[in-house]
Amino acid sequence: MAFRSAVITFPGSNCDRDMAVALEQVSGTPAIRVWHGDADLPDGLDFIALPGGFSYGDYLRSGAMAARSPIMQAVIEAAGRGVPVLGVCNGFQVLTEAGLLPGALMRNASQNFVCRTVPLKVENNRSLFTSGYKAGQTVHIPVAHHDGNYFADEATLDRLEGEGRVAFRYAEPVNGSVRDIAGVLNEAGNVLGMMPHPERAIEPAHGGSDGRALFESALKGLVEA
Amino acid sequence: MSEITPDVVEAHGLSPEEYERVLRALGREPNLVELGIFSVMWSEHCSYKSSRLHLKKLPTEAPWVIQGPGENAGVIDIGDGQAAIFKMESHNHPSYIEPYQGAATGVGGILRDVFTMGARPVANLNALRFGRPDHPKMKHLVKGVVAGIGGYGNCVGVPTVGGETNFHKAYDGNILVNAMTVGVADTDKIFYCAATGIGNPIVYVGSKTGRDGIHGATMASADFGEDSEEKRPTVQVGDPFTEKLLIEACLELMSTDAIVAIQDMGAAGLTSSSVEMASKGGAGIRLDMNQVPCREEGMTPYEMMLSESQERMLMVLKPGKEPMAEAIFRKWELDFAVIGEVTDTGHMVLEFDGKVVCDIPLAPLADDAPEYDRPYVSKEEYRNWAGVEELKTLPESGDIAADLLKLVGGTDLASRRWIWEQYDSQVGGDTLQLSGGDAAVVRVHGTKKALAMSTDCTPRYCYADPYEGGKQAIAEAYRNISAVGGRPLAVTNCLNFANPQRPEIMAQFVGCLEGMGDACRALDFPIVSGNVSLYNESKATGGGSAILPTPAIGGVGLLDDSSAMATIAFKGEGDTVILIGDTAGHLGQSLWLRECHGREEGLAPPVDLTLERKHGEFVRKLVTDGRVSAVHDVSDGGILVAITEMAMANGIGARLTPSAQSSNLAAMLFGEDQGRYIVTTSEPEAVLEAARSIGIVAASIGTTGGSTVSGPGFSVPLSDLREASDAFFRNWMGN
């Protein structure tokens, strides 16, 4: 069965190609490229990815304008139907701005952009994105962002932790994120937002392939479903 | 009464003699619009009037060169119907005045030069020179420049993969920000700027025109005065988001057959782009200035022609293609306007509100441009002026370990991690290596080929001996590309010098170019694009007035199979460390002499170009044959620093056991003799024999392993070295 995935391109997205390459490398099927101005998604999608980049130049707030793109209504509906949605970096920012995930991504505590490979602790390996990892496993995945400083109020954080919705945690200080949170899931577990770039850790030429298991998990989930 | 008074002429940066040329070219007095156009086209920045004569002497050809200097960027063949397109450019004065925007728009400008020609940009590099870290402005400048480079490159999604950063008091009042972009195109989809086809529409795309950057090119063509702060309004403001849209829209249109010619609006904006397109095509041009998209109301033709607003392009389309092209640019939410047409008049005619506001014959504008054979002093006179003489006393090292720590922690060698982490170096998923070692390596997307790229220059050598320094800059780029296993193919450059009207400065320029030319010829490493930045001197601060001569070189090479790529990091314990090349112990102008003894003295190390080529080819073969586990060229700080960098890269130490002990251990360990490499291997006999068989000097000088770098009478823990290396930026920047 072919894995039917879509990558959304917003004006200013710049990891859309990288995400499509990763999805094809892992699944063997080319990803469908979708323009933000479209009102509808292709039918029968198994996976939707919101890529990294600087949609609308990060003007106003990162992700704020892209979250109001025509396609986002369709993404929100698909997420409601249980279609897996992955937002990476700017895609994570868009998901929080669209209300699909709680919290917000603020400017890094250092005030500087940060690009480096960071250790991440897999907090929840029961989600459809993380079942290929071991619980508590440390993986190494690159980050590259200026606004990755995750914030939510204490009550929200407690709920996220209690419901196992913190997918990844930084294993060293990176950007000032509250409770070192690097990636969070929605309540139903089919929407994941994360600042690190799993699509940049797919093959040995990337310097590591710890991101591969994330896509493999989603693929496996599909086969078993 | 004439509006063109001598004061107006002077304010436009034209000398009285140059104004006479304007009068001759026009056969009448110009109006203000025309004067403005002449002034920017004849500025040093656009006309190369002081440098042209000498630039002509540089070698620019090789069988793999598709396009040499004269277009927006150079183009070389990289096989399989693909080309690499690249150029380097300066944004020095704007970056001193407004570091964030100056550096950001420098990156934006060089990106446009490359994608204008049909290439998708795949790598950004830079060459930065700052003044003393304790200069009151320097921290602000470094922070702003680094943030600006990152802010622009990160947003457009082009990885910043390489560069070099040096500090020297000569740059206290005039920092250097040189940016380089490398792109990849199909050889049958390369676009040029010659406007042809009478009646073809001239189209303006991108951002609207504002009042920013008016006379930027003129500012870049004069010494820095006390009033540099007041020139802030002439610095342009960049919008990388629009640039990203412009890249995608242009590449989308380029995949059709609609474009006749295309040119970005860089320095001198609409003026230089339209003049260059028409001149190259041997045509004329008519523009309706009322059609130019403007950001502000009430802009005059003078302002529109001289604005340096960013993210704009000018195109000539095939007739009838306008609606299709417009649809693409509208989709990307960019301005699109037909503003004129190609004519056969040989004149540039501008109309505004139904009146002709400018009518300039293009041939004299190009052909009668001033060209100066600026006087320069002889090599002998230069050496006396610069106070350069052979080292009379050779100091020794009292403590090798302490000297090594000092060097590794010094401003020029300390870890640049603080800088690197602010650049997205991975976007695109093809970055195989950053230039922290030797060259940066980026895979050609979807192939096993890779481009190796490096920016290099050693200004202290260029100051001591412009000729040898020029040679060395080319040779070091060649070496860095060879060290990763790449075949060096071609060079771009950014020639940063002070005021060419001083014969000593002109001697630096001429000497460096002669050295570069000889090196390029000897190494089959032609120059395909470049930029000249003169008048880099300042009276505004207490430091040295003129910068060191800094011909920054950007080399590009090719790896046919990126899986064979070498890196500097030691790979395991017990490998043999081999030094390739001869060591005489040249300490003149060495980093060790400067950092450990406070002496900037002596002669620059000579470069033997025959050996350079031979050693480069040998090392390349070792890499492609898979006979070496790590490779590093020997440059600043000599052998011991090279080995230390290899050790720190992977946390594996080394023990040095040099067989032939030099009488002066410091000269042997820290000397900066040229043309040398360090390699490690598990088959030392075979490697040494291979070297011997073709007459290359090579010697085993140690073994990898352990957690220290040690040798006769010294041993330094890697942890101490790493701490020394990290401390400089951490302490300076506070994080």
mmCIF file of N, CA, C and O in Angstrom, chain B residues 499-574:
data_model
loop_
_atom_site.group_PDB
_atom_site.id
_atom_site.type_symbol
_atom_site.label_atom_id
_atom_site.label_comp_id
_atom_site.label_asym_id
_atom_site.label_seq_id
_atom_site.Cartn_x
_atom_site.Cartn_y
_atom_site.Cartn_z
ATOM 1 N N ASN B 499 42.896 53.178 -0.150
ATOM 2 C CA ASN B 499 42.760 54.232 -1.161
ATOM 3 C C ASN B 499 43.762 54.067 -2.305
ATOM 4 O O ASN B 499 44.967 54.224 -2.110
ATOM 5 N N PRO B 500 43.284 53.783 -3.524
ATOM 6 C CA PRO B 500 44.189 53.491 -4.642
ATOM 7 C C PRO B 500 44.931 54.722 -5.134
ATOM 8 O O PRO B 500 45.830 54.595 -5.972
ATOM 9 N N GLN B 501 44.544 55.884 -4.629
ATOM 10 C CA GLN B 501 45.249 57.089 -5.061
ATOM 11 C C GLN B 501 46.559 57.262 -4.300
ATOM 12 O O GLN B 501 47.336 58.168 -4.584
ATOM 13 N N ARG B 502 46.801 56.368 -3.341
ATOM 14 C CA ARG B 502 48.111 56.352 -2.665
ATOM 15 C C ARG B 502 48.970 55.303 -3.353
ATOM 16 O O ARG B 502 48.583 54.133 -3.438
ATOM 17 N N PRO B 503 50.147 55.692 -3.844
ATOM 18 C CA PRO B 503 50.981 54.762 -4.621
ATOM 19 C C PRO B 503 51.365 53.492 -3.854
ATOM 20 O O PRO B 503 51.542 52.434 -4.462
ATOM 21 N N GLU B 504 51.458 53.573 -2.520
ATOM 22 C CA GLU B 504 51.815 52.386 -1.744
ATOM 23 C C GLU B 504 50.643 51.386 -1.734
ATOM 24 O O GLU B 504 50.839 50.174 -1.793
ATOM 25 N N ILE B 505 49.427 51.935 -1.651
ATOM 26 C CA ILE B 505 48.247 51.067 -1.672
ATOM 27 C C ILE B 505 48.094 50.451 -3.061
ATOM 28 O O ILE B 505 47.782 49.266 -3.210
ATOM 29 N N MET B 506 48.328 51.275 -4.067
ATOM 30 C CA MET B 506 48.221 50.761 -5.434
ATOM 31 C C MET B 506 49.270 49.665 -5.650
ATOM 32 O O MET B 506 49.008 48.684 -6.366
ATOM 33 N N ALA B 507 50.432 49.805 -5.009
ATOM 34 C CA ALA B 507 51.457 48.754 -5.123
ATOM 35 C C ALA B 507 50.971 47.457 -4.488
ATOM 36 O O ALA B 507 51.253 46.354 -4.986
ATOM 37 N N GLN B 508 50.233 47.573 -3.394
ATOM 38 C CA GLN B 508 49.654 46.369 -2.784
ATOM 39 C C GLN B 508 48.694 45.696 -3.766
ATOM 40 O O GLN B 508 48.713 44.482 -3.958
ATOM 41 N N PHE B 509 47.864 46.521 -4.387
ATOM 42 C CA PHE B 509 46.860 45.993 -5.304
ATOM 43 C C PHE B 509 47.526 45.290 -6.488
ATOM 44 O O PHE B 509 47.211 44.136 -6.810
ATOM 45 N N VAL B 510 48.470 45.977 -7.103
ATOM 46 C CA VAL B 510 49.141 45.421 -8.285
ATOM 47 C C VAL B 510 49.919 44.161 -7.910
ATOM 48 O O VAL B 510 49.862 43.142 -8.608
ATOM 49 N N GLY B 511 50.615 44.216 -6.779
ATOM 50 C CA GLY B 511 51.411 43.066 -6.347
ATOM 51 C C GLY B 511 50.540 41.851 -6.058
ATOM 52 O O GLY B 511 50.834 40.738 -6.499
ATOM 53 N N CYS B 512 49.467 42.062 -5.326
ATOM 54 C CA CYS B 512 48.576 40.937 -5.002
ATOM 55 C C CYS B 512 48.013 40.324 -6.282
ATOM 56 O O CYS B 512 47.934 39.101 -6.413
ATOM 57 N N LEU B 513 47.610 41.180 -7.214
ATOM 58 C CA LEU B 513 47.026 40.654 -8.454
ATOM 59 C C LEU B 513 48.054 39.868 -9.268
ATOM 60 O O LEU B 513 47.717 38.837 -9.869
ATOM 61 N N GLU B 514 49.293 40.350 -9.270
ATOM 62 C CA GLU B 514 50.327 39.593 -9.996
ATOM 63 C C GLU B 514 50.520 38.223 -9.370
ATOM 64 O O GLU B 514 50.623 37.208 -10.068
ATOM 65 N N GLY B 515 50.560 38.197 -8.053
ATOM 66 C CA GLY B 515 50.728 36.923 -7.364
ATOM 67 C C GLY B 515 49.555 35.994 -7.608
ATOM 68 O O GLY B 515 49.718 34.801 -7.887
ATOM 69 N N MET B 516 48.366 36.555 -7.515
ATOM 70 C CA MET B 516 47.169 35.740 -7.765
ATOM 71 C C MET B 516 47.191 35.182 -9.180
ATOM 72 O O MET B 516 46.912 34.002 -9.411
ATOM 73 N N GLY B 517 47.513 36.035 -10.128
ATOM 74 C CA GLY B 517 47.526 35.607 -11.528
ATOM 75 C C GLY B 517 48.504 34.468 -11.749
ATOM 76 O O GLY B 517 48.180 33.456 -12.386
ATOM 77 N N ASP B 518 49.722 34.613 -11.198
ATOM 78 C CA ASP B 518 50.716 33.548 -11.379
ATOM 79 C C ASP B 518 50.244 32.243 -10.746
ATOM 80 O O ASP B 518 50.415 31.158 -11.310
ATOM 81 N N ALA B 519 49.640 32.362 -9.568
ATOM 82 C CA ALA B 519 49.171 31.149 -8.884
ATOM 83 C C ALA B 519 48.029 30.502 -9.660
ATOM 84 O O ALA B 519 47.992 29.285 -9.831
ATOM 85 N N CYS B 520 47.104 31.310 -10.131
ATOM 86 C CA CYS B 520 45.964 30.760 -10.882
ATOM 87 C C CYS B 520 46.455 30.035 -12.132
ATOM 88 O O CYS B 520 45.951 28.964 -12.474
ATOM 89 N N ARG B 521 47.432 30.633 -12.805
ATOM 90 C CA ARG B 521 47.957 29.984 -14.011
ATOM 91 C C ARG B 521 48.637 28.665 -13.673
ATOM 92 O O ARG B 521 48.412 27.640 -14.311
ATOM 93 N N ALA B 522 49.476 28.692 -12.635
ATOM 94 C CA ALA B 522 50.242 27.490 -12.296
ATOM 95 C C ALA B 522 49.334 26.356 -11.821
ATOM 96 O O ALA B 522 49.651 25.185 -11.985
ATOM 97 N N LEU B 523 48.209 26.716 -11.222
ATOM 98 C CA LEU B 523 47.345 25.695 -10.623
ATOM 99 C C LEU B 523 46.119 25.394 -11.482
ATOM 100 O O LEU B 523 45.244 24.628 -11.058
ATOM 101 N N ASP B 524 46.042 25.986 -12.677
ATOM 102 C CA ASP B 524 44.861 25.800 -13.541
ATOM 103 C C ASP B 524 43.587 26.101 -12.777
ATOM 104 O O ASP B 524 42.659 25.293 -12.740
ATOM 105 N N PHE B 525 43.564 27.251 -12.179
ATOM 106 C CA PHE B 525 42.531 27.591 -11.206
ATOM 107 C C PHE B 525 42.061 29.016 -11.555
ATOM 108 O O PHE B 525 42.362 29.961 -10.830
ATOM 109 N N PRO B 526 41.375 29.181 -12.698
ATOM 110 C CA PRO B 526 41.102 30.521 -13.207
ATOM 111 C C PRO B 526 40.099 31.306 -12.365
ATOM 112 O O PRO B 526 39.313 30.723 -11.610
ATOM 113 N N ILE B 527 40.122 32.608 -12.550
ATOM 114 C CA ILE B 527 39.197 33.498 -11.850
ATOM 115 C C ILE B 527 38.006 33.765 -12.760
ATOM 116 O O ILE B 527 38.167 34.208 -13.894
ATOM 117 N N VAL B 528 36.803 33.449 -12.292
ATOM 118 C CA VAL B 528 35.629 33.556 -13.157
ATOM 119 C C VAL B 528 34.663 34.667 -12.734
ATOM 120 O O VAL B 528 33.714 34.962 -13.455
ATOM 121 N N SER B 529 34.888 35.251 -11.570
ATOM 122 C CA SER B 529 34.034 36.366 -11.160
ATOM 123 C C SER B 529 34.711 37.072 -10.007
ATOM 124 O O SER B 529 35.668 36.553 -9.440
ATOM 125 N N GLY B 530 34.209 38.249 -9.681
ATOM 126 C CA GLY B 530 34.818 38.940 -8.558
ATOM 127 C C GLY B 530 34.315 40.348 -8.401
ATOM 128 O O GLY B 530 33.436 40.811 -9.127
ATOM 129 N N ASN B 531 34.903 40.993 -7.440
ATOM 130 C CA ASN B 531 34.428 42.299 -7.031
ATOM 131 C C ASN B 531 35.623 43.035 -6.445
ATOM 132 O O ASN B 531 36.505 42.410 -5.870
ATOM 133 N N VAL B 532 35.671 44.340 -6.647
ATOM 134 C CA VAL B 532 36.765 45.139 -6.096
ATOM 135 C C VAL B 532 36.167 46.141 -5.125
ATOM 136 O O VAL B 532 35.193 46.820 -5.447
ATOM 137 N N SER B 533 36.740 46.216 -3.949
ATOM 138 C CA SER B 533 36.299 47.192 -2.961
ATOM 139 C C SER B 533 37.502 48.029 -2.543
ATOM 140 O O SER B 533 38.397 47.526 -1.862
ATOM 141 N N LEU B 534 37.513 49.285 -3.000
ATOM 142 C CA LEU B 534 38.646 50.163 -2.671
ATOM 143 C C LEU B 534 38.208 51.207 -1.639
ATOM 144 O O LEU B 534 37.065 51.229 -1.217
ATOM 145 N N TYR B 535 39.122 52.026 -1.255
ATOM 146 C CA TYR B 535 38.867 53.097 -0.276
ATOM 147 C C TYR B 535 38.484 52.541 1.090
ATOM 148 O O TYR B 535 37.696 53.142 1.813
ATOM 149 N N ASN B 536 39.023 51.354 1.420
ATOM 150 C CA ASN B 536 38.763 50.814 2.749
ATOM 151 C C ASN B 536 39.778 51.388 3.738
ATOM 152 O O ASN B 536 40.719 50.731 4.140
ATOM 153 N N GLU B 537 39.567 52.644 4.068
ATOM 154 C CA GLU B 537 40.340 53.226 5.147
ATOM 155 C C GLU B 537 39.511 54.276 5.828
ATOM 156 O O GLU B 537 38.566 54.811 5.268
ATOM 157 N N SER B 538 39.862 54.521 7.058
ATOM 158 C CA SER B 538 39.005 55.365 7.862
ATOM 159 C C SER B 538 39.824 56.291 8.716
ATOM 160 O O SER B 538 40.858 55.924 9.255
ATOM 161 N N LYS B 539 39.324 57.496 8.834
ATOM 162 C CA LYS B 539 39.948 58.433 9.760
ATOM 163 C C LYS B 539 39.110 58.534 11.018
ATOM 164 O O LYS B 539 39.387 59.315 11.912
ATOM 165 N N ALA B 540 38.088 57.714 11.075
ATOM 166 C CA ALA B 540 37.099 57.886 12.131
ATOM 167 C C ALA B 540 37.542 57.333 13.478
ATOM 168 O O ALA B 540 37.008 57.690 14.506
ATOM 169 N N THR B 541 38.505 56.417 13.484
ATOM 170 C CA THR B 541 38.856 55.794 14.756
ATOM 171 C C THR B 541 40.349 55.819 14.978
ATOM 172 O O THR B 541 41.126 56.202 14.115
ATOM 173 N N GLY B 542 40.744 55.351 16.122
ATOM 174 C CA GLY B 542 42.139 55.431 16.502
ATOM 175 C C GLY B 542 43.047 54.396 15.876
ATOM 176 O O GLY B 542 44.252 54.514 15.927
ATOM 177 N N GLY B 543 42.474 53.367 15.255
ATOM 178 C CA GLY B 543 43.307 52.286 14.742
ATOM 179 C C GLY B 543 44.086 52.690 13.524
ATOM 180 O O GLY B 543 44.150 53.859 13.156
ATOM 181 N N GLY B 544 44.703 51.699 12.879
ATOM 182 C CA GLY B 544 45.414 51.961 11.643
ATOM 183 C C GLY B 544 44.435 52.523 10.639
ATOM 184 O O GLY B 544 43.279 52.150 10.604
ATOM 185 N N SER B 545 44.880 53.433 9.831
ATOM 186 C CA SER B 545 43.973 54.097 8.914
ATOM 187 C C SER B 545 43.589 53.188 7.751
ATOM 188 O O SER B 545 42.416 53.037 7.434
ATOM 189 N N ALA B 546 44.588 52.575 7.097
ATOM 190 C CA ALA B 546 44.286 51.711 5.960
ATOM 191 C C ALA B 546 44.148 50.271 6.429
ATOM 192 O O ALA B 546 44.849 49.828 7.331
ATOM 193 N N ILE B 547 43.259 49.523 5.797
ATOM 194 C CA ILE B 547 43.169 48.101 6.111
ATOM 195 C C ILE B 547 44.405 47.386 5.568
ATOM 196 O O ILE B 547 45.124 47.914 4.730
ATOM 197 N N LEU B 548 44.636 46.167 6.041
ATOM 198 C CA LEU B 548 45.644 45.327 5.409
ATOM 199 C C LEU B 548 45.107 44.946 4.028
ATOM 200 O O LEU B 548 43.901 44.791 3.862
ATOM 201 N N PRO B 549 45.987 44.801 3.054
ATOM 202 C CA PRO B 549 45.490 44.364 1.748
ATOM 203 C C PRO B 549 44.835 42.996 1.898
ATOM 204 O O PRO B 549 45.449 42.061 2.413
ATOM 205 N N THR B 550 43.588 42.885 1.459
ATOM 206 C CA THR B 550 42.826 41.662 1.724
ATOM 207 C C THR B 550 42.118 41.160 0.465
ATOM 208 O O THR B 550 40.928 41.394 0.267
ATOM 209 N N PRO B 551 42.860 40.485 -0.407
ATOM 210 C CA PRO B 551 42.210 39.889 -1.571
ATOM 211 C C PRO B 551 41.578 38.559 -1.177
ATOM 212 O O PRO B 551 42.217 37.507 -1.246
ATOM 213 N N ALA B 552 40.333 38.610 -0.746
ATOM 214 C CA ALA B 552 39.672 37.389 -0.274
ATOM 215 C C ALA B 552 39.353 36.500 -1.476
ATOM 216 O O ALA B 552 38.804 36.966 -2.469
ATOM 217 N N ILE B 553 39.703 35.244 -1.348
ATOM 218 C CA ILE B 553 39.544 34.283 -2.430
ATOM 219 C C ILE B 553 38.434 33.303 -2.080
ATOM 220 O O ILE B 553 38.378 32.791 -0.961
ATOM 221 N N GLY B 554 37.564 33.037 -3.022
ATOM 222 C CA GLY B 554 36.569 31.985 -2.839
ATOM 223 C C GLY B 554 36.815 30.914 -3.879
ATOM 224 O O GLY B 554 36.604 31.132 -5.069
ATOM 225 N N GLY B 555 37.291 29.767 -3.422
ATOM 226 C CA GLY B 555 37.601 28.686 -4.360
ATOM 227 C C GLY B 555 36.458 27.684 -4.424
ATOM 228 O O GLY B 555 35.769 27.457 -3.428
ATOM 229 N N VAL B 556 36.265 27.096 -5.608
ATOM 230 C CA VAL B 556 35.248 26.057 -5.769
ATOM 231 C C VAL B 556 35.874 24.861 -6.470
ATOM 232 O O VAL B 556 36.612 25.021 -7.447
ATOM 233 N N GLY B 557 35.589 23.675 -5.933
ATOM 234 C CA GLY B 557 36.091 22.454 -6.540
ATOM 235 C C GLY B 557 35.009 21.398 -6.559
ATOM 236 O O GLY B 557 33.901 21.606 -6.035
ATOM 237 N N LEU B 558 35.330 20.267 -7.144
ATOM 238 C CA LEU B 558 34.330 19.212 -7.325
ATOM 239 C C LEU B 558 34.847 17.875 -6.810
ATOM 240 O O LEU B 558 35.990 17.494 -7.072
ATOM 241 N N LEU B 559 33.989 17.181 -6.069
ATOM 242 C CA LEU B 559 34.239 15.778 -5.732
ATOM 243 C C LEU B 559 33.315 14.937 -6.602
ATOM 244 O O LEU B 559 32.097 15.136 -6.571
ATOM 245 N N ASP B 560 33.882 14.038 -7.371
ATOM 246 C CA ASP B 560 33.040 13.206 -8.240
ATOM 247 C C ASP B 560 32.212 12.241 -7.412
ATOM 248 O O ASP B 560 31.094 11.897 -7.757
ATOM 249 N N ASP B 561 32.795 11.780 -6.304
ATOM 250 C CA ASP B 561 32.090 10.848 -5.434
ATOM 251 C C ASP B 561 32.240 11.328 -3.995
ATOM 252 O O ASP B 561 33.296 11.192 -3.386
ATOM 253 N N SER B 562 31.164 11.892 -3.476
ATOM 254 C CA SER B 562 31.272 12.516 -2.153
ATOM 255 C C SER B 562 31.526 11.501 -1.052
ATOM 256 O O SER B 562 31.936 11.865 0.044
ATOM 257 N N SER B 563 31.305 10.220 -1.321
ATOM 258 C CA SER B 563 31.540 9.244 -0.255
ATOM 259 C C SER B 563 33.032 9.100 0.033
ATOM 260 O O SER B 563 33.421 8.587 1.080
ATOM 261 N N ALA B 564 33.882 9.577 -0.888
ATOM 262 C CA ALA B 564 35.322 9.495 -0.656
ATOM 263 C C ALA B 564 35.871 10.718 0.084
ATOM 264 O O ALA B 564 37.066 10.822 0.333
ATOM 265 N N MET B 565 35.008 11.638 0.439
ATOM 266 C CA MET B 565 35.435 12.897 1.068
ATOM 267 C C MET B 565 36.272 12.689 2.336
ATOM 268 O O MET B 565 35.982 11.817 3.145
ATOM 269 N N ALA B 566 37.300 13.498 2.498
ATOM 270 C CA ALA B 566 38.111 13.448 3.717
ATOM 271 C C ALA B 566 37.697 14.556 4.676
ATOM 272 O O ALA B 566 37.179 15.585 4.270
ATOM 273 N N THR B 567 37.935 14.313 5.965
ATOM 274 C CA THR B 567 37.725 15.350 6.979
ATOM 275 C C THR B 567 38.983 15.444 7.836
ATOM 276 O O THR B 567 39.877 14.606 7.739
ATOM 277 N N ILE B 568 39.032 16.480 8.682
ATOM 278 C CA ILE B 568 40.258 16.688 9.454
ATOM 279 C C ILE B 568 40.328 15.817 10.701
ATOM 280 O O ILE B 568 41.397 15.625 11.270
ATOM 281 N N ALA B 569 39.200 15.297 11.164
ATOM 282 C CA ALA B 569 39.182 14.628 12.465
ATOM 283 C C ALA B 569 39.941 13.299 12.444
ATOM 284 O O ALA B 569 39.752 12.485 11.543
ATOM 285 N N PHE B 570 40.784 13.097 13.448
ATOM 286 C CA PHE B 570 41.409 11.776 13.623
ATOM 287 C C PHE B 570 40.292 10.751 13.783
ATOM 288 O O PHE B 570 39.305 10.986 14.482
ATOM 289 N N LYS B 571 40.462 9.573 13.133
ATOM 290 C CA LYS B 571 39.382 8.598 13.154
ATOM 291 C C LYS B 571 39.569 7.494 14.192
ATOM 292 O O LYS B 571 38.621 6.812 14.546
ATOM 293 N N GLY B 572 40.793 7.295 14.633
ATOM 294 C CA GLY B 572 40.992 6.233 15.607
ATOM 295 C C GLY B 572 42.385 6.304 16.206
ATOM 296 O O GLY B 572 43.209 7.132 15.797
ATOM 297 N N GLU B 573 42.636 5.410 17.166
ATOM 298 C CA GLU B 573 43.945 5.361 17.810
ATOM 299 C C GLU B 573 44.917 4.578 16.935
ATOM 300 O O GLU B 573 44.517 3.665 16.218
ATOM 301 N N GLY B 574 46.167 4.958 16.976
ATOM 302 C CA GLY B 574 47.199 4.146 16.346
ATOM 303 C C GLY B 574 47.456 4.415 14.878
ATOM 304 O O GLY B 574 48.265 3.727 14.255
#
